[in-house]
Amino acid sequence: MPMFEAIANAASRLKNDTSLNKDLRVVVMSGEGRAFCTGLDAKRVALAGPSKSLERLLERPSPYGGESGLGNLAQDVCYLWRELTVPVIICLHGMCFGGGLQVALGGDMRFSTPDCRISIMESRWGLIPDMGASITLRELVRIDVAKELTMTGRIISGLEAEKIGLVTRCVDDPMKEAMKVAKEISERSPDSVAATKELFQSTWVADEETCLRKETDLQMKLIATW
């Protein structure tokens, strides 16, 4: 549970604390040790008391999403990264299972080692992916692919994840690649980068009129800063 709260708190502070985000241009997230994240520690949750832990995870809205927050705590550890105005780059290695993958899907880009083991693993515990995957997966893969991976809990490699669109690309050193891309982004207009993120996230599954109007609205705001 402390990990959920720490991740959600970090995202919330980066979004709302001007002393932290004033000069923020890119966020890079990685895992330490042998894996990015192997998912929820079911044993620890059980020892904490299933009812108490589930109540903290599923209560809506969570304390971290603000007055307009949509998600519960389990969802906000993934969803809040989408609400940052800066790009969030995720570096994957080792294993990325279950909730760990859903956290990664909350980022704007994912760089993975070719041999990283990746899985939407919740079905193995009789559960569904409920940390924002219904939003993030539809932007990345076909619905039949999402169903197959979720229903089977099949473990795939970073290479297969790249092929189907779950990761941006495979590289031998994800952190090196992330820092390279972060540098390139930091050399661009921060207003343009923020508008790009808002444009695609607000229109990816929207109707055509909404898309076209959003383009114009954002462009007019950018031109006004010239």
PDB file of C-alpha atoms in Angstrom:
ATOM      1  CA  MET A   1       0.000   0.000   0.000  1.00  0.00           C
ATOM      2  CA  PRO A   2       2.770   2.542   0.731  1.00  0.00           C
ATOM      3  CA  MET A   3       4.032   2.104  -2.841  1.00  0.00           C
ATOM      4  CA  PHE A   4       0.616   3.017  -4.278  1.00  0.00           C
ATOM      5  CA  GLU A   5       0.435   6.097  -2.095  1.00  0.00           C
ATOM      6  CA  ALA A   6       4.019   7.139  -2.874  1.00  0.00           C
ATOM      7  CA  ILE A   7       3.503   6.892  -6.650  1.00  0.00           C
ATOM      8  CA  ALA A   8       0.179   8.728  -6.584  1.00  0.00           C
ATOM      9  CA  ASN A   9       1.625  11.393  -4.286  1.00  0.00           C
ATOM     10  CA  ALA A  10       4.616  11.905  -6.586  1.00  0.00           C
ATOM     11  CA  ALA A  11       2.381  12.360  -9.630  1.00  0.00           C
ATOM     12  CA  SER A  12       0.045  14.675  -7.740  1.00  0.00           C
ATOM     13  CA  ARG A  13       2.892  16.858  -6.468  1.00  0.00           C
ATOM     14  CA  LEU A  14       4.508  17.093  -9.897  1.00  0.00           C
ATOM     15  CA  LYS A  15       1.156  18.206 -11.293  1.00  0.00           C
ATOM     16  CA  ASN A  16       0.202  20.724  -8.615  1.00  0.00           C
ATOM     17  CA  ASP A  17       3.325  21.925  -6.796  1.00  0.00           C
ATOM     18  CA  THR A  18       4.739  24.892  -8.727  1.00  0.00           C
ATOM     19  CA  SER A  19       7.997  24.709  -6.776  1.00  0.00           C
ATOM     20  CA  LEU A  20       8.533  21.287  -8.381  1.00  0.00           C
ATOM     21  CA  ASN A  21       7.020  21.680 -11.841  1.00  0.00           C
ATOM     22  CA  LYS A  22       8.091  25.227 -12.695  1.00  0.00           C
ATOM     23  CA  ASP A  23      11.088  24.055 -14.732  1.00  0.00           C
ATOM     24  CA  LEU A  24       9.969  20.464 -15.271  1.00  0.00           C
ATOM     25  CA  ARG A  25      10.226  19.378 -18.909  1.00  0.00           C
ATOM     26  CA  VAL A  26      10.147  15.555 -18.885  1.00  0.00           C
ATOM     27  CA  VAL A  27       9.584  12.793 -16.310  1.00  0.00           C
ATOM     28  CA  VAL A  28      11.552   9.542 -16.631  1.00  0.00           C
ATOM     29  CA  MET A  29      10.443   6.554 -14.529  1.00  0.00           C
ATOM     30  CA  SER A  30      12.294   3.275 -14.033  1.00  0.00           C
ATOM     31  CA  GLY A  31      12.459   0.393 -11.579  1.00  0.00           C
ATOM     32  CA  GLU A  32      15.378  -0.705  -9.432  1.00  0.00           C
ATOM     33  CA  GLY A  33      16.722  -4.217  -9.139  1.00  0.00           C
ATOM     34  CA  ARG A  34      15.750  -7.157 -11.308  1.00  0.00           C
ATOM     35  CA  ALA A  35      12.473  -5.757 -12.642  1.00  0.00           C
ATOM     36  CA  PHE A  36      10.505  -2.638 -13.422  1.00  0.00           C
ATOM     37  CA  CYS A  37       7.598  -3.959 -11.351  1.00  0.00           C
ATOM     38  CA  THR A  38       6.127  -7.424 -10.827  1.00  0.00           C
ATOM     39  CA  GLY A  39       2.705  -6.206  -9.774  1.00  0.00           C
ATOM     40  CA  LEU A  40       0.682  -6.136  -6.571  1.00  0.00           C
ATOM     41  CA  ASP A  41       2.120  -7.903  -3.523  1.00  0.00           C
ATOM     42  CA  ALA A  42      -0.991  -9.955  -2.755  1.00  0.00           C
ATOM     43  CA  LYS A  43       0.513 -11.423   0.434  1.00  0.00           C
ATOM     44  CA  ARG A  44       1.217  -7.991   1.901  1.00  0.00           C
ATOM     45  CA  VAL A  45      -2.279  -6.775   1.041  1.00  0.00           C
ATOM     46  CA  ALA A  46      -3.759  -9.865   2.689  1.00  0.00           C
ATOM     47  CA  LEU A  47      -1.696  -9.353   5.854  1.00  0.00           C
ATOM     48  CA  ALA A  48      -2.828  -5.742   6.035  1.00  0.00           C
ATOM     49  CA  GLY A  49      -6.421  -6.938   6.062  1.00  0.00           C
ATOM     50  CA  PRO A  50      -8.158  -7.441   2.706  1.00  0.00           C
ATOM     51  CA  SER A  51     -11.203  -5.299   3.480  1.00  0.00           C
ATOM     52  CA  LYS A  52      -9.184  -2.392   4.830  1.00  0.00           C
ATOM     53  CA  SER A  53      -6.684  -2.495   1.962  1.00  0.00           C
ATOM     54  CA  LEU A  54      -9.342  -2.804  -0.736  1.00  0.00           C
ATOM     55  CA  GLU A  55     -11.283   0.088   0.751  1.00  0.00           C
ATOM     56  CA  ARG A  56      -8.197   2.320   0.564  1.00  0.00           C
ATOM     57  CA  LEU A  57      -7.466   1.225  -2.996  1.00  0.00           C
ATOM     58  CA  LEU A  58     -10.972   1.493  -4.400  1.00  0.00           C
ATOM     59  CA  GLU A  59     -12.448   4.505  -2.598  1.00  0.00           C
ATOM     60  CA  ARG A  60     -13.361   7.174  -5.142  1.00  0.00           C
ATOM     61  CA  PRO A  61     -12.043   9.781  -5.581  1.00  0.00           C
ATOM     62  CA  SER A  62      -8.617   9.175  -4.114  1.00  0.00           C
ATOM     63  CA  PRO A  63      -6.969  11.880  -2.005  1.00  0.00           C
ATOM     64  CA  TYR A  64      -4.478  12.532  -4.815  1.00  0.00           C
ATOM     65  CA  GLY A  65      -6.657  13.458  -7.792  1.00  0.00           C
ATOM     66  CA  GLY A  66      -7.880  16.784  -6.461  1.00  0.00           C
ATOM     67  CA  GLU A  67     -11.444  18.116  -6.474  1.00  0.00           C
ATOM     68  CA  SER A  68     -11.968  17.054 -10.083  1.00  0.00           C
ATOM     69  CA  GLY A  69     -10.331  13.657  -9.621  1.00  0.00           C
ATOM     70  CA  LEU A  70     -11.902  10.712 -11.417  1.00  0.00           C
ATOM     71  CA  GLY A  71      -9.951   7.719 -10.184  1.00  0.00           C
ATOM     72  CA  ASN A  72      -9.477   5.715  -7.031  1.00  0.00           C
ATOM     73  CA  LEU A  73      -6.008   5.167  -5.573  1.00  0.00           C
ATOM     74  CA  ALA A  74      -5.341   2.050  -7.661  1.00  0.00           C
ATOM     75  CA  GLN A  75      -6.216   3.991 -10.819  1.00  0.00           C
ATOM     76  CA  ASP A  76      -4.462   7.219  -9.900  1.00  0.00           C
ATOM     77  CA  VAL A  77      -1.031   5.587  -9.710  1.00  0.00           C
ATOM     78  CA  CYS A  78      -1.421   5.169 -13.473  1.00  0.00           C
ATOM     79  CA  TYR A  79      -3.910   7.815 -14.573  1.00  0.00           C
ATOM     80  CA  LEU A  80      -2.371  10.857 -12.872  1.00  0.00           C
ATOM     81  CA  TRP A  81       0.736  10.645 -15.072  1.00  0.00           C
ATOM     82  CA  ARG A  82      -1.536  11.381 -18.030  1.00  0.00           C
ATOM     83  CA  GLU A  83      -2.613  14.636 -16.371  1.00  0.00           C
ATOM     84  CA  LEU A  84       0.894  16.043 -16.187  1.00  0.00           C
ATOM     85  CA  THR A  85       1.539  18.606 -18.917  1.00  0.00           C
ATOM     86  CA  VAL A  86       4.999  17.148 -19.562  1.00  0.00           C
ATOM     87  CA  PRO A  87       5.823  13.829 -21.251  1.00  0.00           C
ATOM     88  CA  VAL A  88       6.337  10.794 -19.023  1.00  0.00           C
ATOM     89  CA  ILE A  89       8.825   8.205 -20.314  1.00  0.00           C
ATOM     90  CA  ILE A  90       8.883   4.708 -18.795  1.00  0.00           C
ATOM     91  CA  CYS A  91      11.953   2.432 -18.854  1.00  0.00           C
ATOM     92  CA  LEU A  92      11.215  -1.302 -18.698  1.00  0.00           C
ATOM     93  CA  HIS A  93      13.571  -4.163 -17.866  1.00  0.00           C
ATOM     94  CA  GLY A  94      13.383  -7.593 -16.301  1.00  0.00           C
ATOM     95  CA  MET A  95       9.667  -8.056 -15.686  1.00  0.00           C
ATOM     96  CA  CYS A  96       6.612  -5.835 -15.998  1.00  0.00           C
ATOM     97  CA  PHE A  97       3.529  -7.655 -14.740  1.00  0.00           C
ATOM     98  CA  GLY A  98      -0.035  -6.773 -13.778  1.00  0.00           C
ATOM     99  CA  GLY A  99      -0.281  -3.474 -11.974  1.00  0.00           C
ATOM    100  CA  GLY A 100       3.296  -2.692 -12.949  1.00  0.00           C
ATOM    101  CA  LEU A 101       2.337  -2.824 -16.621  1.00  0.00           C
ATOM    102  CA  GLN A 102      -0.673  -0.615 -15.981  1.00  0.00           C
ATOM    103  CA  VAL A 103       1.608   1.971 -14.365  1.00  0.00           C
ATOM    104  CA  ALA A 104       3.821   1.800 -17.449  1.00  0.00           C
ATOM    105  CA  LEU A 105       0.822   2.254 -19.740  1.00  0.00           C
ATOM    106  CA  GLY A 106       0.083   5.534 -17.957  1.00  0.00           C
ATOM    107  CA  GLY A 107       3.245   6.993 -19.469  1.00  0.00           C
ATOM    108  CA  ASP A 108       3.495   8.693 -22.840  1.00  0.00           C
ATOM    109  CA  MET A 109       6.307   6.456 -24.125  1.00  0.00           C
ATOM    110  CA  ARG A 110       7.785   3.126 -23.074  1.00  0.00           C
ATOM    111  CA  PHE A 111      11.311   1.950 -23.877  1.00  0.00           C
ATOM    112  CA  SER A 112      11.993  -1.693 -23.092  1.00  0.00           C
ATOM    113  CA  THR A 113      14.798  -4.196 -23.246  1.00  0.00           C
ATOM    114  CA  PRO A 114      14.065  -6.858 -25.880  1.00  0.00           C
ATOM    115  CA  ASP A 115      13.979  -9.624 -23.256  1.00  0.00           C
ATOM    116  CA  CYS A 116      11.741  -7.857 -20.736  1.00  0.00           C
ATOM    117  CA  ARG A 117       8.862 -10.171 -19.724  1.00  0.00           C
ATOM    118  CA  ILE A 118       5.515  -8.372 -19.928  1.00  0.00           C
ATOM    119  CA  SER A 119       2.037  -9.509 -18.948  1.00  0.00           C
ATOM    120  CA  ILE A 120      -1.462  -8.299 -18.163  1.00  0.00           C
ATOM    121  CA  MET A 121      -1.489 -10.894 -15.407  1.00  0.00           C
ATOM    122  CA  GLU A 122      -4.653 -10.136 -13.411  1.00  0.00           C
ATOM    123  CA  SER A 123      -6.666 -13.040 -14.847  1.00  0.00           C
ATOM    124  CA  ARG A 124      -4.337 -15.452 -13.043  1.00  0.00           C
ATOM    125  CA  TRP A 125      -5.820 -14.176  -9.772  1.00  0.00           C
ATOM    126  CA  GLY A 126      -9.399 -14.101 -11.063  1.00  0.00           C
ATOM    127  CA  LEU A 127      -9.314 -10.329 -11.537  1.00  0.00           C
ATOM    128  CA  ILE A 128      -9.440  -7.749 -14.320  1.00  0.00           C
ATOM    129  CA  PRO A 129      -6.952  -4.930 -14.990  1.00  0.00           C
ATOM    130  CA  ASP A 130      -8.701  -2.071 -13.165  1.00  0.00           C
ATOM    131  CA  MET A 131      -5.986   0.589 -12.947  1.00  0.00           C
ATOM    132  CA  GLY A 132      -6.929   2.530 -16.061  1.00  0.00           C
ATOM    133  CA  ALA A 133      -6.201  -0.182 -18.625  1.00  0.00           C
ATOM    134  CA  SER A 134      -9.608   0.318 -20.271  1.00  0.00           C
ATOM    135  CA  ILE A 135      -8.351   3.775 -21.258  1.00  0.00           C
ATOM    136  CA  THR A 136      -4.697   3.143 -22.013  1.00  0.00           C
ATOM    137  CA  LEU A 137      -4.973  -0.159 -23.876  1.00  0.00           C
ATOM    138  CA  ARG A 138      -7.527   1.160 -26.378  1.00  0.00           C
ATOM    139  CA  GLU A 139      -5.009   3.793 -27.453  1.00  0.00           C
ATOM    140  CA  LEU A 140      -2.273   1.230 -28.137  1.00  0.00           C
ATOM    141  CA  VAL A 141      -3.620  -2.121 -29.353  1.00  0.00           C
ATOM    142  CA  ARG A 142      -6.562  -3.633 -31.197  1.00  0.00           C
ATOM    143  CA  ILE A 143      -9.466  -4.783 -29.041  1.00  0.00           C
ATOM    144  CA  ASP A 144      -8.916  -8.456 -29.914  1.00  0.00           C
ATOM    145  CA  VAL A 145      -5.260  -8.209 -28.855  1.00  0.00           C
ATOM    146  CA  ALA A 146      -6.265  -6.546 -25.578  1.00  0.00           C
ATOM    147  CA  LYS A 147      -8.803  -9.292 -24.906  1.00  0.00           C
ATOM    148  CA  GLU A 148      -6.376 -12.116 -25.715  1.00  0.00           C
ATOM    149  CA  LEU A 149      -3.583 -10.764 -23.542  1.00  0.00           C
ATOM    150  CA  THR A 150      -5.962 -10.013 -20.661  1.00  0.00           C
ATOM    151  CA  MET A 151      -7.952 -13.239 -20.763  1.00  0.00           C
ATOM    152  CA  THR A 152      -4.871 -15.478 -20.970  1.00  0.00           C
ATOM    153  CA  GLY A 153      -2.410 -13.530 -18.834  1.00  0.00           C
ATOM    154  CA  ARG A 154       0.177 -14.617 -21.387  1.00  0.00           C
ATOM    155  CA  ILE A 155       3.739 -13.400 -20.832  1.00  0.00           C
ATOM    156  CA  ILE A 156       5.251 -11.754 -23.893  1.00  0.00           C
ATOM    157  CA  SER A 157       8.714 -10.378 -24.609  1.00  0.00           C
ATOM    158  CA  GLY A 158       9.633  -6.764 -25.087  1.00  0.00           C
ATOM    159  CA  LEU A 159      10.047  -7.528 -28.779  1.00  0.00           C
ATOM    160  CA  GLU A 160       6.486  -8.807 -29.118  1.00  0.00           C
ATOM    161  CA  ALA A 161       5.221  -5.880 -27.049  1.00  0.00           C
ATOM    162  CA  GLU A 162       6.923  -3.531 -29.502  1.00  0.00           C
ATOM    163  CA  LYS A 163       5.367  -5.366 -32.446  1.00  0.00           C
ATOM    164  CA  ILE A 164       1.812  -5.032 -31.125  1.00  0.00           C
ATOM    165  CA  GLY A 165       2.265  -1.466 -29.852  1.00  0.00           C
ATOM    166  CA  LEU A 166       2.486  -1.877 -26.065  1.00  0.00           C
ATOM    167  CA  VAL A 167       5.992  -0.404 -26.004  1.00  0.00           C
ATOM    168  CA  THR A 168       7.367   2.416 -28.123  1.00  0.00           C
ATOM    169  CA  ARG A 169      10.543   0.539 -29.017  1.00  0.00           C
ATOM    170  CA  CYS A 170      13.048  -1.989 -27.742  1.00  0.00           C
ATOM    171  CA  VAL A 171      16.606  -0.932 -26.979  1.00  0.00           C
ATOM    172  CA  ASP A 172      19.502  -2.463 -25.075  1.00  0.00           C
ATOM    173  CA  ASP A 173      19.624   0.449 -22.632  1.00  0.00           C
ATOM    174  CA  PRO A 174      16.144   1.936 -21.990  1.00  0.00           C
ATOM    175  CA  MET A 175      17.420   4.614 -19.617  1.00  0.00           C
ATOM    176  CA  LYS A 176      20.004   5.849 -22.113  1.00  0.00           C
ATOM    177  CA  GLU A 177      17.320   6.023 -24.798  1.00  0.00           C
ATOM    178  CA  ALA A 178      14.907   7.776 -22.448  1.00  0.00           C
ATOM    179  CA  MET A 179      17.460  10.435 -21.562  1.00  0.00           C
ATOM    180  CA  LYS A 180      18.258  10.944 -25.240  1.00  0.00           C
ATOM    181  CA  VAL A 181      14.598  11.478 -26.113  1.00  0.00           C
ATOM    182  CA  ALA A 182      14.081  13.633 -23.007  1.00  0.00           C
ATOM    183  CA  LYS A 183      16.918  15.889 -24.138  1.00  0.00           C
ATOM    184  CA  GLU A 184      15.383  16.245 -27.598  1.00  0.00           C
ATOM    185  CA  ILE A 185      11.993  17.108 -26.110  1.00  0.00           C
ATOM    186  CA  SER A 186      13.502  19.597 -23.650  1.00  0.00           C
ATOM    187  CA  GLU A 187      14.929  21.520 -26.612  1.00  0.00           C
ATOM    188  CA  ARG A 188      11.432  22.103 -27.999  1.00  0.00           C
ATOM    189  CA  SER A 189       8.830  24.642 -26.897  1.00  0.00           C
ATOM    190  CA  PRO A 190       7.327  23.495 -23.589  1.00  0.00           C
ATOM    191  CA  ASP A 191       3.990  25.027 -24.580  1.00  0.00           C
ATOM    192  CA  SER A 192       4.017  23.090 -27.859  1.00  0.00           C
ATOM    193  CA  VAL A 193       4.925  19.848 -26.092  1.00  0.00           C
ATOM    194  CA  ALA A 194       2.160  20.316 -23.523  1.00  0.00           C
ATOM    195  CA  ALA A 195      -0.361  21.143 -26.239  1.00  0.00           C
ATOM    196  CA  THR A 196       0.668  18.057 -28.205  1.00  0.00           C
ATOM    197  CA  LYS A 197       0.056  15.813 -25.203  1.00  0.00           C
ATOM    198  CA  GLU A 198      -3.321  17.433 -24.557  1.00  0.00           C
ATOM    199  CA  LEU A 199      -4.281  17.223 -28.236  1.00  0.00           C
ATOM    200  CA  PHE A 200      -3.714  13.516 -28.677  1.00  0.00           C
ATOM    201  CA  GLN A 201      -5.008  12.424 -25.281  1.00  0.00           C
ATOM    202  CA  SER A 202      -8.228  14.398 -25.659  1.00  0.00           C
ATOM    203  CA  THR A 203      -8.946  13.407 -29.278  1.00  0.00           C
ATOM    204  CA  TRP A 204      -7.560   9.892 -29.828  1.00  0.00           C
ATOM    205  CA  VAL A 205     -10.998   8.268 -29.595  1.00  0.00           C
ATOM    206  CA  ALA A 206     -13.096  11.415 -30.134  1.00  0.00           C
ATOM    207  CA  ASP A 207     -15.330  12.281 -33.077  1.00  0.00           C
ATOM    208  CA  GLU A 208     -13.903  14.225 -36.020  1.00  0.00           C
ATOM    209  CA  GLU A 209     -15.534  17.543 -35.160  1.00  0.00           C
ATOM    210  CA  THR A 210     -14.089  17.447 -31.647  1.00  0.00           C
ATOM    211  CA  CYS A 211     -10.645  16.649 -33.056  1.00  0.00           C
ATOM    212  CA  LEU A 212     -10.651  19.497 -35.559  1.00  0.00           C
ATOM    213  CA  ARG A 213     -11.953  22.033 -33.053  1.00  0.00           C
ATOM    214  CA  LYS A 214      -9.353  20.976 -30.491  1.00  0.00           C
ATOM    215  CA  GLU A 215      -6.551  21.458 -33.014  1.00  0.00           C
ATOM    216  CA  THR A 216      -7.719  25.007 -33.733  1.00  0.00           C
ATOM    217  CA  ASP A 217      -8.252  25.919 -30.081  1.00  0.00           C
ATOM    218  CA  LEU A 218      -4.781  24.766 -29.068  1.00  0.00           C
ATOM    219  CA  GLN A 219      -3.122  26.340 -32.101  1.00  0.00           C
ATOM    220  CA  MET A 220      -4.718  29.692 -31.388  1.00  0.00           C
ATOM    221  CA  LYS A 221      -3.397  29.599 -27.825  1.00  0.00           C
ATOM    222  CA  LEU A 222       0.114  28.829 -29.084  1.00  0.00           C
ATOM    223  CA  ILE A 223       0.049  31.585 -31.725  1.00  0.00           C
ATOM    224  CA  ALA A 224      -1.070  34.053 -29.060  1.00  0.00           C
ATOM    225  CA  THR A 225       2.262  33.469 -27.253  1.00  0.00           C
ATOM    226  CA  TRP A 226       4.370  34.529 -30.255  1.00  0.00           C
TER     227      TRP A 226
END
